[in-house]
Coordinates of C-alpha atoms in Angstrom, one line a residue:
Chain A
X1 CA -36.4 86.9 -113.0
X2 CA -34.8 83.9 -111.6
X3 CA -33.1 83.8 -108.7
X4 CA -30.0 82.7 -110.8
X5 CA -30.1 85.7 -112.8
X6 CA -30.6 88.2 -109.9
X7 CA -27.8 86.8 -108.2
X8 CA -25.7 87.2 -111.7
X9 CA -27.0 90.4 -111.7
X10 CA -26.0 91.2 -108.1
X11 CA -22.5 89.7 -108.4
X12 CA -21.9 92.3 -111.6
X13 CA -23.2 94.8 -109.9
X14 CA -22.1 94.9 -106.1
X15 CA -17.9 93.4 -107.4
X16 CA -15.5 95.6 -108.2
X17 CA -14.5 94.9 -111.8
X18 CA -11.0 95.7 -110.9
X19 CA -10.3 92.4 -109.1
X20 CA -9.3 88.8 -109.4
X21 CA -10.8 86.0 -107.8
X22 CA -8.6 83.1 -106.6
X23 CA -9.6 80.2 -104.4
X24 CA -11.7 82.3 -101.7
X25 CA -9.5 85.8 -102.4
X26 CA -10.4 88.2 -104.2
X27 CA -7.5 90.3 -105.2
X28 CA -7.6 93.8 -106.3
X29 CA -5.7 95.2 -108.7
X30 CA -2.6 97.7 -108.4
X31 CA -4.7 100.8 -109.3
X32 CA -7.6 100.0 -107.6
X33 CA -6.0 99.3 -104.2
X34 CA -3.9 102.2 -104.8
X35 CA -7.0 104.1 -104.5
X36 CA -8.4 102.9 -102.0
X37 CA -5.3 103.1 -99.5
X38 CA -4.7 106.2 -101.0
X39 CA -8.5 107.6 -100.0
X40 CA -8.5 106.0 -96.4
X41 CA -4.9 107.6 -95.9
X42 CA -6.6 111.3 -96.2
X43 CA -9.6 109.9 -93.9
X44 CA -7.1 109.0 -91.5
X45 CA -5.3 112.9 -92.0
X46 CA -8.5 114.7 -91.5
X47 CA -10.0 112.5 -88.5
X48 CA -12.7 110.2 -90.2
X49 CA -11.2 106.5 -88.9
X50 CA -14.4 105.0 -89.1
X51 CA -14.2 106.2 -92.3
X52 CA -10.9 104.8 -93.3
X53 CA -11.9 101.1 -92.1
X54 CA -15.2 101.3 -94.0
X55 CA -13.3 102.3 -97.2
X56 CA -10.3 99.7 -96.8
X57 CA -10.6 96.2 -98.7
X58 CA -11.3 93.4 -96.1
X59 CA -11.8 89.5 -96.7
X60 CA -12.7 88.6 -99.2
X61 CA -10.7 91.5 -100.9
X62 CA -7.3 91.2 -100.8
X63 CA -5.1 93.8 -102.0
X64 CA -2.2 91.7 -104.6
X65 CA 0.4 94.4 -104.1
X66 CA 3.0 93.9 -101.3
X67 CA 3.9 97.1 -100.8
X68 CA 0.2 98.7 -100.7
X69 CA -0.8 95.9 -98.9
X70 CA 1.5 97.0 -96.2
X71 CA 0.5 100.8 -96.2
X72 CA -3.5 99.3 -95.9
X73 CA -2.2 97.4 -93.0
X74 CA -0.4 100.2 -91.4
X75 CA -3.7 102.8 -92.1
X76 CA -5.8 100.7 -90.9
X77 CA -3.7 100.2 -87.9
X78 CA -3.6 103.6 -87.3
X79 CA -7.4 103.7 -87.7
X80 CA -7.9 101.5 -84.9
X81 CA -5.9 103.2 -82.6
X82 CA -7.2 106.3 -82.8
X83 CA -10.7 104.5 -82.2
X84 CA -9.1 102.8 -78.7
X85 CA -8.6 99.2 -80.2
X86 CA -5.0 99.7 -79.2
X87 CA -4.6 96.1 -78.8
X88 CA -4.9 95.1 -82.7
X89 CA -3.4 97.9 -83.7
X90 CA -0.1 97.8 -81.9
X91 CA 0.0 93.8 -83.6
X92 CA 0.3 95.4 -86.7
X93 CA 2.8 98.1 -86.2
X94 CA 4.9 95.6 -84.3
X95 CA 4.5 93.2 -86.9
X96 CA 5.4 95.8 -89.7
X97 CA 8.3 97.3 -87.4
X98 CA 9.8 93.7 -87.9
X99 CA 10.2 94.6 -91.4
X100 CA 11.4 98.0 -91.1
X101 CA 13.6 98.3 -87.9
X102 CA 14.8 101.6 -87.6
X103 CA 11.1 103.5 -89.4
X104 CA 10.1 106.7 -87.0
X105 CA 6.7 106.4 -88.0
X106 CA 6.2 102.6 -86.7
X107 CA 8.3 103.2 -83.7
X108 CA 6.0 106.6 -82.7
X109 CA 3.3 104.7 -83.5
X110 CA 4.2 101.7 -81.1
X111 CA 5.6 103.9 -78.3
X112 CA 1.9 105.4 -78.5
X113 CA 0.3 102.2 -78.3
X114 CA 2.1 101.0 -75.4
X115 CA 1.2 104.4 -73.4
X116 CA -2.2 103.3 -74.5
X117 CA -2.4 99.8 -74.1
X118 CA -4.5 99.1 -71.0
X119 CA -2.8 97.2 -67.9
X120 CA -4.6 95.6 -64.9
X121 CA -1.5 95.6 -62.7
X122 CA 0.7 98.9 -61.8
X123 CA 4.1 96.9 -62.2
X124 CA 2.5 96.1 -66.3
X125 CA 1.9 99.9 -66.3
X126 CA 5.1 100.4 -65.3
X127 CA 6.7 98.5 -67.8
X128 CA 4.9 99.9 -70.4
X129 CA 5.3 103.2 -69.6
X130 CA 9.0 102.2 -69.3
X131 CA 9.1 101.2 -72.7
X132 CA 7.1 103.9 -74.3
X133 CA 9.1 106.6 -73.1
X134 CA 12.4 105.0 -73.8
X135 CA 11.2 105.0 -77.4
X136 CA 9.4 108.7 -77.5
X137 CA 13.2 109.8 -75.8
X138 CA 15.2 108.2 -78.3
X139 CA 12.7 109.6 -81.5
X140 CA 12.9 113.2 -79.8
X141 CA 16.3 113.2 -79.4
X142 CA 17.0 113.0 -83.0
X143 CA 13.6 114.7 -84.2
X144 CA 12.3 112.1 -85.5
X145 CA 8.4 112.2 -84.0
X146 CA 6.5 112.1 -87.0
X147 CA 3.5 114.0 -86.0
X148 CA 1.6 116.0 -83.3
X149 CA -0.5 112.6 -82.6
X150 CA 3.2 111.6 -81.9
X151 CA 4.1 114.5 -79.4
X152 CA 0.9 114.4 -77.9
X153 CA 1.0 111.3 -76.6
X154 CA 4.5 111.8 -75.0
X155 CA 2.8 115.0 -73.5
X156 CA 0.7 112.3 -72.3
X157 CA 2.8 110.1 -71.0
X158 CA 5.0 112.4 -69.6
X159 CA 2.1 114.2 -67.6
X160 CA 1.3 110.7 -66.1
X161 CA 4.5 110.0 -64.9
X162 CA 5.2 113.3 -62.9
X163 CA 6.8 114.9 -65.7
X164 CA 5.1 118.2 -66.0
X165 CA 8.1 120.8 -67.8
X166 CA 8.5 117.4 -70.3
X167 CA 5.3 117.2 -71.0
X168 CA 4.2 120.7 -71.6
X169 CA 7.8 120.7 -73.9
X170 CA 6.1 117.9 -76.2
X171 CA 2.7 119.7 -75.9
X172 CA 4.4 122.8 -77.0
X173 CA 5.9 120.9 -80.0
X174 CA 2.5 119.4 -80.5
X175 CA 0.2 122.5 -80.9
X176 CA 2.9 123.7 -83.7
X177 CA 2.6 121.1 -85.4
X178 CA -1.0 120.1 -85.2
X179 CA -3.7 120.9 -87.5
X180 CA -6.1 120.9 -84.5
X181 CA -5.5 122.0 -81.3
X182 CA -7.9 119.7 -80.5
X183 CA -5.3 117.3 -80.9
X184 CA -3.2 118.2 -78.5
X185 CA -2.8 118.4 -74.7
X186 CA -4.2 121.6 -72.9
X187 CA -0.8 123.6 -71.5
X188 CA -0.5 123.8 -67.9
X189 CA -1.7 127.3 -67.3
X190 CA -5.1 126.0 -68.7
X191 CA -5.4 122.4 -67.1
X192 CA -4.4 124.8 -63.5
X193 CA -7.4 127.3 -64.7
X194 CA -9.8 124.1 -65.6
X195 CA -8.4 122.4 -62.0
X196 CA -9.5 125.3 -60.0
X197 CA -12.9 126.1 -61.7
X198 CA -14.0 122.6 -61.1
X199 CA -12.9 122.5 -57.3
X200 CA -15.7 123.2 -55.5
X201 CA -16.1 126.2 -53.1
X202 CA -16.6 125.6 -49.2
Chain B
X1 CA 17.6 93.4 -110.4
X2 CA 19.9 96.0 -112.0
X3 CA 17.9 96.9 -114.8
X4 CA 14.0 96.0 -113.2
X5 CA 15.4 99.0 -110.6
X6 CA 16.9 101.0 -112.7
X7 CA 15.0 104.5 -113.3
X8 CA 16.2 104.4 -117.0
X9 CA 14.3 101.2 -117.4
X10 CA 11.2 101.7 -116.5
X11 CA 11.1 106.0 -118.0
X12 CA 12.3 104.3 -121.2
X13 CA 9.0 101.5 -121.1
X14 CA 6.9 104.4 -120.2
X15 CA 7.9 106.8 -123.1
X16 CA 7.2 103.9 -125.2
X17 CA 3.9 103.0 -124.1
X18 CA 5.4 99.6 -122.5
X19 CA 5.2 100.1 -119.1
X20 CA 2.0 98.3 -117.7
X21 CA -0.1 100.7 -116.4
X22 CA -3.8 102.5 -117.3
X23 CA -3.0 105.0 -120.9
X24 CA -4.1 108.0 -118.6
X25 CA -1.3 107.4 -116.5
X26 CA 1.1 106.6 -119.4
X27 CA -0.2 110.0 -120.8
X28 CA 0.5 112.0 -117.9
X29 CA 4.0 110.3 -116.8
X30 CA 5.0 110.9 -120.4
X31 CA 4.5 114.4 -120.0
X32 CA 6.6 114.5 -117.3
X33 CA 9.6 112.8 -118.8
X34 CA 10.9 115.3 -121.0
X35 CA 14.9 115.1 -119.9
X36 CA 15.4 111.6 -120.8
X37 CA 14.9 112.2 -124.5
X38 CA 17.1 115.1 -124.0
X39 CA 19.9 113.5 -122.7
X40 CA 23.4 114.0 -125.1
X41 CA 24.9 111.0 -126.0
X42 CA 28.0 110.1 -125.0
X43 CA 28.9 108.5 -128.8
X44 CA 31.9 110.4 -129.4
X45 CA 32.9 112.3 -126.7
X46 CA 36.3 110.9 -126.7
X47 CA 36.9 112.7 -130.3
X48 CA 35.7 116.2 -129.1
X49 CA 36.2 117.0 -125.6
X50 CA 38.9 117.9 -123.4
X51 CA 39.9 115.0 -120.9
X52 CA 40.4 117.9 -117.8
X53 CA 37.0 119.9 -119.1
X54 CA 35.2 116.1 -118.5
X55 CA 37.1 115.5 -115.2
X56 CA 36.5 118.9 -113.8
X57 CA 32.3 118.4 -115.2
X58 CA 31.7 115.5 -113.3
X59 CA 32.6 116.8 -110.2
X60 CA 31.2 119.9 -110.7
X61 CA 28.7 120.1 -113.4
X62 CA 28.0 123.5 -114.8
X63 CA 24.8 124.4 -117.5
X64 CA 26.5 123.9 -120.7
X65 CA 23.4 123.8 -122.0
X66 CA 21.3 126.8 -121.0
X67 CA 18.1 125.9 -122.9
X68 CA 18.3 122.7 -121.4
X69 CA 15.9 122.2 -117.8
X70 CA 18.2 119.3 -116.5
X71 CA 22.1 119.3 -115.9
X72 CA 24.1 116.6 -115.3
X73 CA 23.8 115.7 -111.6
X74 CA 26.2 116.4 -108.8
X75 CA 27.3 112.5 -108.6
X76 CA 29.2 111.0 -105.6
X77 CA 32.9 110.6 -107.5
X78 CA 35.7 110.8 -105.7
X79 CA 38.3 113.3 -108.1
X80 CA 40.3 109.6 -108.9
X81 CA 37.2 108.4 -110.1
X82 CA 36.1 111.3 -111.9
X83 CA 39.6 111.2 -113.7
X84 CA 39.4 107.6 -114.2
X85 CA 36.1 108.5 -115.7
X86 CA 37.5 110.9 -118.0
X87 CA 40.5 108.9 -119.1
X88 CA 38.1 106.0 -120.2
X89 CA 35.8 108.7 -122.3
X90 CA 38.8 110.5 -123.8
X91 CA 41.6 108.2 -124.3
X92 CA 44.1 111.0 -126.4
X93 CA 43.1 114.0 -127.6
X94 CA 43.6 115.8 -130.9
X95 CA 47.1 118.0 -131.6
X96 CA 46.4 121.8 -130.6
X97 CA 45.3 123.8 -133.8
X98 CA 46.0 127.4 -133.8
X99 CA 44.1 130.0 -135.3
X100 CA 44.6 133.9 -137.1
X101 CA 42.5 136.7 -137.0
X102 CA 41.8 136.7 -140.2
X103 CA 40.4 132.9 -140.2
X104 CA 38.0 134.1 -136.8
X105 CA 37.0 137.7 -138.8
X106 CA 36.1 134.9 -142.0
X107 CA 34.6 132.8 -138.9
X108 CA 32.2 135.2 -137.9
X109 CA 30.5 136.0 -141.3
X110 CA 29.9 132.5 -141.6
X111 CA 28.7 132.4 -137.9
X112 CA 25.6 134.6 -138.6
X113 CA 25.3 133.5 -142.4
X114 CA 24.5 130.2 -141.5
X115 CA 22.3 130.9 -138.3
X116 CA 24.7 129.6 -135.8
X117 CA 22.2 131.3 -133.1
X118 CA 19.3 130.0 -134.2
X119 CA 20.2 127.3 -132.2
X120 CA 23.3 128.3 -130.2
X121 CA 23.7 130.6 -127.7
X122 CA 27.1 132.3 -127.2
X123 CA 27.6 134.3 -124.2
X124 CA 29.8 137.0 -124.1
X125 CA 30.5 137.1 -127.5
X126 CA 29.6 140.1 -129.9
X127 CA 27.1 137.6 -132.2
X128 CA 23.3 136.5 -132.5
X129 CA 21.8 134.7 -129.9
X130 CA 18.6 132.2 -130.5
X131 CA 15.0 132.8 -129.6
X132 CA 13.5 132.4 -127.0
X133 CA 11.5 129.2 -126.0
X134 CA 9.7 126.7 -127.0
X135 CA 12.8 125.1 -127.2
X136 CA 13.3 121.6 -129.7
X137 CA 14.9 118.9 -129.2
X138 CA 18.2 120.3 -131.0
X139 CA 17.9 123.7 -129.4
X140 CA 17.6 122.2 -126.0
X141 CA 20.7 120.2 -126.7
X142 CA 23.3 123.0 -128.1
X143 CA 25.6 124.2 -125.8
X144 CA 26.7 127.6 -124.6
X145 CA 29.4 128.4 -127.3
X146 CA 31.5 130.6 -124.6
X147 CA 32.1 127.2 -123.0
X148 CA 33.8 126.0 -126.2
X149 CA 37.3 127.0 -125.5
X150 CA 37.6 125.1 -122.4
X151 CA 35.5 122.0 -123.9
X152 CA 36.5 121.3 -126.8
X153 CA 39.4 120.2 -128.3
X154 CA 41.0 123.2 -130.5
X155 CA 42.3 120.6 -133.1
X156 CA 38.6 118.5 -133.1
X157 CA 36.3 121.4 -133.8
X158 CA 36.8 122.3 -137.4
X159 CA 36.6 118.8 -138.2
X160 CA 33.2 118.5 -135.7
X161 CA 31.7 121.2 -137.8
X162 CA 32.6 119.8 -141.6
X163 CA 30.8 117.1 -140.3
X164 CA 29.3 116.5 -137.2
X165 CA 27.7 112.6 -137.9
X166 CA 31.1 111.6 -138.6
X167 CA 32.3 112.7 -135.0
X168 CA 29.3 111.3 -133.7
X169 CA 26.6 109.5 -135.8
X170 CA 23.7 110.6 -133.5
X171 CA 24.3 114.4 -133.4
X172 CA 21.8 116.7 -133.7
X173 CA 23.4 119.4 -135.2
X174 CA 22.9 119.2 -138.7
X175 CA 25.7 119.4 -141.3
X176 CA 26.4 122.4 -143.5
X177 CA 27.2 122.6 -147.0
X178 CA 30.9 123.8 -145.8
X179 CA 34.3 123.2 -147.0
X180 CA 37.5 122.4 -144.7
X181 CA 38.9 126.1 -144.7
X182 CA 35.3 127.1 -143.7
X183 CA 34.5 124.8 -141.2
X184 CA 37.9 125.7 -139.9
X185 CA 37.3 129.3 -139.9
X186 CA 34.4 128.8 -137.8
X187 CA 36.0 127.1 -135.4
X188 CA 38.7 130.0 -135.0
X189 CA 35.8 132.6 -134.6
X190 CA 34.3 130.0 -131.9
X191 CA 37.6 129.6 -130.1
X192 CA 39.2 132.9 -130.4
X193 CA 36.4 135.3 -130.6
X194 CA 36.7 138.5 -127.7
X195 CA 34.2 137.5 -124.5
X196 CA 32.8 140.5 -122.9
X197 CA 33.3 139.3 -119.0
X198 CA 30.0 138.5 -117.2
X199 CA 29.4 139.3 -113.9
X200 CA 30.0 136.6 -111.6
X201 CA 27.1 134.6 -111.1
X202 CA 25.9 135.0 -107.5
X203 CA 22.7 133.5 -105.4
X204 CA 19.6 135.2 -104.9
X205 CA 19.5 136.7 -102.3
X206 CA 17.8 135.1 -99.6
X207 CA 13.8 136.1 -98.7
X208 CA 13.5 136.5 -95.0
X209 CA 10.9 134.2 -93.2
X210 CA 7.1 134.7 -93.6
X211 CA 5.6 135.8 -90.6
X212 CA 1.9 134.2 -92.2
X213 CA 1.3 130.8 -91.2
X214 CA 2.4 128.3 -93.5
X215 CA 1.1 124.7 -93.6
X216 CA 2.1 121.2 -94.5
X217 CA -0.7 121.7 -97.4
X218 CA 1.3 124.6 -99.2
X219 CA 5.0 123.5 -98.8
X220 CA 4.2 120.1 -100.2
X221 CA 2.1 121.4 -103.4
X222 CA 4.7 124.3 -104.2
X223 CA 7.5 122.8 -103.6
X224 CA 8.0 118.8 -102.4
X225 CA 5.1 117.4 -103.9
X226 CA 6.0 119.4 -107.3
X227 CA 10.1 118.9 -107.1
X228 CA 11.1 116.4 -104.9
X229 CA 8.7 113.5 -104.5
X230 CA 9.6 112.4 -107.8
X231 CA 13.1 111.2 -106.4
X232 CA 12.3 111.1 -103.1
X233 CA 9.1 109.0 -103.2
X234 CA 7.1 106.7 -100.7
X235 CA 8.5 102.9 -102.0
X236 CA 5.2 100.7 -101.3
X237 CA 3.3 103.2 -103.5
X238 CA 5.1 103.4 -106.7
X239 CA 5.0 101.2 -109.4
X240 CA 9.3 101.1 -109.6
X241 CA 10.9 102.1 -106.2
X242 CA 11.6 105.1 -103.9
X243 CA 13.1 106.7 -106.8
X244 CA 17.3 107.3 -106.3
X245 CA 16.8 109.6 -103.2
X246 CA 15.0 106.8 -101.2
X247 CA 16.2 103.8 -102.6
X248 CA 19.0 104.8 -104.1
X249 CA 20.3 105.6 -107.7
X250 CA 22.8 106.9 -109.7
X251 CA 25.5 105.6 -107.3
X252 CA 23.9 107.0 -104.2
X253 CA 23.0 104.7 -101.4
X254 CA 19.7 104.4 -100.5
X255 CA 18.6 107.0 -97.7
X256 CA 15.2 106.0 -97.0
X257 CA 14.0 109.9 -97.5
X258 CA 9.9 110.2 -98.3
X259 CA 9.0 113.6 -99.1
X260 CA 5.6 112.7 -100.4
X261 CA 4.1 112.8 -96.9
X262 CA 3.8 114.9 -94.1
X263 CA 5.2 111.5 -91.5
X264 CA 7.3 110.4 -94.2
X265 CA 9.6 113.8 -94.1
X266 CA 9.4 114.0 -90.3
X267 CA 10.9 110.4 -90.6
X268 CA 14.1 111.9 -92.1
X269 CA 17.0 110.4 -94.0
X270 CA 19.4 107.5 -93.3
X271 CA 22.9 108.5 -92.8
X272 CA 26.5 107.3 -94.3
X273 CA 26.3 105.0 -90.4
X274 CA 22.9 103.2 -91.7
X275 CA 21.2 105.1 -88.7
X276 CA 17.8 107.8 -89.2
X277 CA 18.9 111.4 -88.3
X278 CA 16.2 114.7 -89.2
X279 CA 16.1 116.4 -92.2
X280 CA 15.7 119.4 -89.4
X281 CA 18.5 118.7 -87.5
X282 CA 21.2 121.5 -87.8
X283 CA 24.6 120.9 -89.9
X284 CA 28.0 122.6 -89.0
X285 CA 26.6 126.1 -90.2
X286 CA 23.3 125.5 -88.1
X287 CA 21.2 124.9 -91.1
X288 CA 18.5 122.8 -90.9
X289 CA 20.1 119.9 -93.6
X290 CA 16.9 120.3 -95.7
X291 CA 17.2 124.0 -96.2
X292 CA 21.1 123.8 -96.7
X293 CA 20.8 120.9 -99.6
X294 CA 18.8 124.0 -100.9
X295 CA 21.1 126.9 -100.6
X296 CA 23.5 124.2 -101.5
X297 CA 22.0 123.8 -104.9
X298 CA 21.7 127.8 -105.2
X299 CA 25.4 128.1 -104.7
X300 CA 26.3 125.2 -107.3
X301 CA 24.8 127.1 -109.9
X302 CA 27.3 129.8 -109.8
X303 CA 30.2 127.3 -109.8
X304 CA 30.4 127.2 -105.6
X305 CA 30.5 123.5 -104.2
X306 CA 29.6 123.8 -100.7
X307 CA 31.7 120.6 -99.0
X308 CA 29.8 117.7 -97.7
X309 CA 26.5 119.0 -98.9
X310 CA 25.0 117.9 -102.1
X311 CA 22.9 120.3 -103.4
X312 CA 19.2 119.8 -104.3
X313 CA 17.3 119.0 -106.8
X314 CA 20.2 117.4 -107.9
X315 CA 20.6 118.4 -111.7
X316 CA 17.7 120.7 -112.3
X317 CA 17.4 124.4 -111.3
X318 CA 17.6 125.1 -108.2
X319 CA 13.9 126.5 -106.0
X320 CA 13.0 130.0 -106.6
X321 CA 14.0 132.2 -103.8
X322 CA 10.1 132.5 -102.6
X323 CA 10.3 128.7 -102.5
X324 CA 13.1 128.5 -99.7
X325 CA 11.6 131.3 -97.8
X326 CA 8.2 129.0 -97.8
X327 CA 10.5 126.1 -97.2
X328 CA 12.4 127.8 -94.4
X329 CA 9.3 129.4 -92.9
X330 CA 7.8 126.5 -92.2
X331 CA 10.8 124.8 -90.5
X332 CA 11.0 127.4 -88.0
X333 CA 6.9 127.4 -87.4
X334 CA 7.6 124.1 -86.0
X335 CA 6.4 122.4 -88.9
X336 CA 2.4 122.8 -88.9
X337 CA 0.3 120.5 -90.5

């Protein structure tokens, strides 16, 4: 078989048939990408971001609905922060936020990135943590934290910046919520108990 | 814009096979779509009901129909509008007819001669009533007959029943071989016949919470994923829009509520300021707002508007009592996943 052919072969093969190439793009049709999101979007719910990112079009795939295009963007977002590349990640919810202004799950998602998002001086991490926490205030004044990743980064946060009965409020709200407790920050009682087994005895 | 977002546009292209999308989801959409084929036309309203019965229906819709899944939504009319409404779909109305006994005794041999509850229920009154279910298209569509007296006009009827087509070309109900004194004897048994008084309709009465554990898993497939998602629907993934509860419909603004997802319900609703609030947060009677749209709906269907609360599903039956309890249990679990 010539080389041609194999590569013929390969091409019908290895590309999804429901696509469209254009120029350099490939674009993938409605249903297709529907799919796809649809798949990485229960990855991301049960924990599997490497997952997600493996099963979400990249270049040259490019997915030729708007809207799904967006919810890719936002899942794979999501992916990468739960996989520490906060940096990217919070690009794309603050570049969706522009979009939709006043959406819980992109400002919950942001105020978690910038608790995150490293800082190599302790004014940035100040500012940051500023920031973060005026935005995890405002969503759990109205209720509006969309998840227990959501409350358990204000437990976090809140932890971090001296604020123990706040925290362990969010953590509370964060264990009833999650499907894991494995998601969520250990309460006080037990991060005492862990403190004191690991302090060594004189 | 109008039309391309309008959820009769795209139902109607899917019943017919137009709507671009794979024949397995035509196939399964279609199944789903069985009100819109079932929806009474409005041709000729004007010559048979009563201008205050219309008025007093839009604001508060009732089941007319009881074989019928759907009502007529709970729209946002103010009561000028909803008279406006009913002035522009009954212009005048027919002079009062009057009835005797003897025509409504004639009435009600011709009632059950020709099968008047094959089709027709007629609650209260000392008659047939139809079969049960599977319901047709005609069945579906024939109203409570109890309802008559305060629907129709008195002096329309007889003339509705010589001849329904000529009242309204597209009517269902099919014409009987009946003369003028007949088809007015009929309408005096209709009108005039003794109702037996039903019991006031009242909610069910409420479950208490589950002490099990109840997750985001069984809420959403017994209830949000099954009833609500379908109005209240993630925009970027469908094919149309949000559906009316998201991005608005039938005269509603949009709210921006996504029940198809565990974050998108936690994200709430927009409010009449343009600004998020909970579904959870507590109204004035320290309901969550999610389980009193819910209780609100319960309440509508025994004739009970609760102010400032639009009950929901808007227009269709409202959840089973085990539904709110799983609803409302999960609310005050804080929610699990």
């Amino acid at each position: 078989m010539s080389r041609g052919v194999a590569i013929a072969a390969a091409l019908v093969i290895f590309c999804p048939s429901a696509a469209r190439p254009c120029s350099n793009v490939i674009y993938l049709d409605t249903d297709k990408a529907a799919q796809l999101v649809a798949r990485a979007e229960k990855a991301v719910d049960q924990g599997q971001y490497q997952r997600a990112l493996r099963i979400l079009p990249g270049a040259p795939y490019r997915i030729e609905d708007a809207g799904l295009r967006r919810r890719g963007a936002l899942t794979r977002a999501v992916a990468e922060l739960r996989l520490g590349a906060v940096d990217d990640a919070l690009d794309t919810f603050v570049a969706l936020h522009r979009h939709k202004r006043d959406d819980p799950f992109l400002r919950t998602r942001i105020a978690e990135g910038l608790a995150r998002l490293p800082s190599d001086t302790a004014r940035g991490r100040k500012i940051l943590d500023a920031k973060a926490r005026e935005i995890f205030d405002d969503l759990e004044q109205r209720d509006l934290i969309v998840d227990a990743e959501g409350w358990a980064g204000l437990a976090q946060l809140r932890e971090r910046l001296g604020d123990s009965d706040g925290s362990d409020r969010a953590a509370s709200r964060c264990r009833a919520m999650a499907r894991s407790p494995a998601t969520c920050p250990a309460e006080r009682s037990e991060r005492l108990r862990a403190a004191r087994v690991e302090v060594p005895r004189s | 814009m109008a039309r391309e977002r309008h959820c009769v546009h795209c139902h109607r292209d899917i019943l017919d096979g137009r709507f671009a999308a794979p024949p397995r989801l035509l196939a399964r959409w279609r199944s789903h779509l069985l009100s819109l084929n079932r929806v009474p036309s409005l041709e000729g309203t004007g010559r048979l009901l009563q201008r205050a019965w219309v008025r007093d229906f839009l604001l508060s819709p009732c089941d007319v129909r009881p074989a019928l899944f759907a009502t007529m939504p709970r729209l946002e009319l103010t009561p000028a509008q909803a008279d406006a409404l009913a002035g522009w779909l009954v212009p005048e109305e027919a002079p009062p007819s009057h009835f005797t006994p003897a025509e409504a005794a004639a009435g009600r041999a011709l009632y059950e001669r020709l099968r008047c509850a094959s089709c027709h229920r007629f609650t209260g009154a000392d008659a047939s009533s139809p079969p049960p279910e599977p319901a047709t298209d005609s069945v579906a569509l024939a109203p409570d007959l109890a309802l008559a007296r305060v629907r129709v006009q008195s002096g329309a009827l007889a003339d509705w029943l010589a001849d329904p087509q000529r009242t309204k070309p597209d009517a269902l109900m099919p014409r009987f071989p009946i003369g003028a004194p007949e088809a007015r004897a009929l309408a005096a048994f209709i009108l005039t016949a003794p109702l037996a008084p039903t019991p006031p309709l009242r909610p069910h009465p409420r479950q208490p919470p589950l002490r099990r554990r109840v997750g985001w898993d069984e809420v959403s497939a017994r209830v949000f994923r099954r009833t609500c998602w379908h109005c209240h629907g993630q925009p970027d993934y469908a094919r149309g829009d949000g559906g009316p509860g998201n991005t608005g419909g039938f005269g509603f603004a949009g709210r921006g509520l996504d029940l198809s997802s565990f974050a998108g319900i936690a994200a709430g609703a927009r409010g009449d300021d343009g600004r998020r609030r909970s579904v959870f947060s507590k109204g004035a009677d320290g309901e969550p707002l999610l389980l009193a749209t819910l209780l609100a709906r319960q309440l509508e269907q025994t004739g009970r508007v609760v102010p400032g609360v639009r009950g929901m599903p808007l227009g269709l039956p409202a959840l089973s009592p085990e539904d709110i309890q799983l609803v409302e249990s999960w609310v005050l679990q804080g929610r699990p996943r």
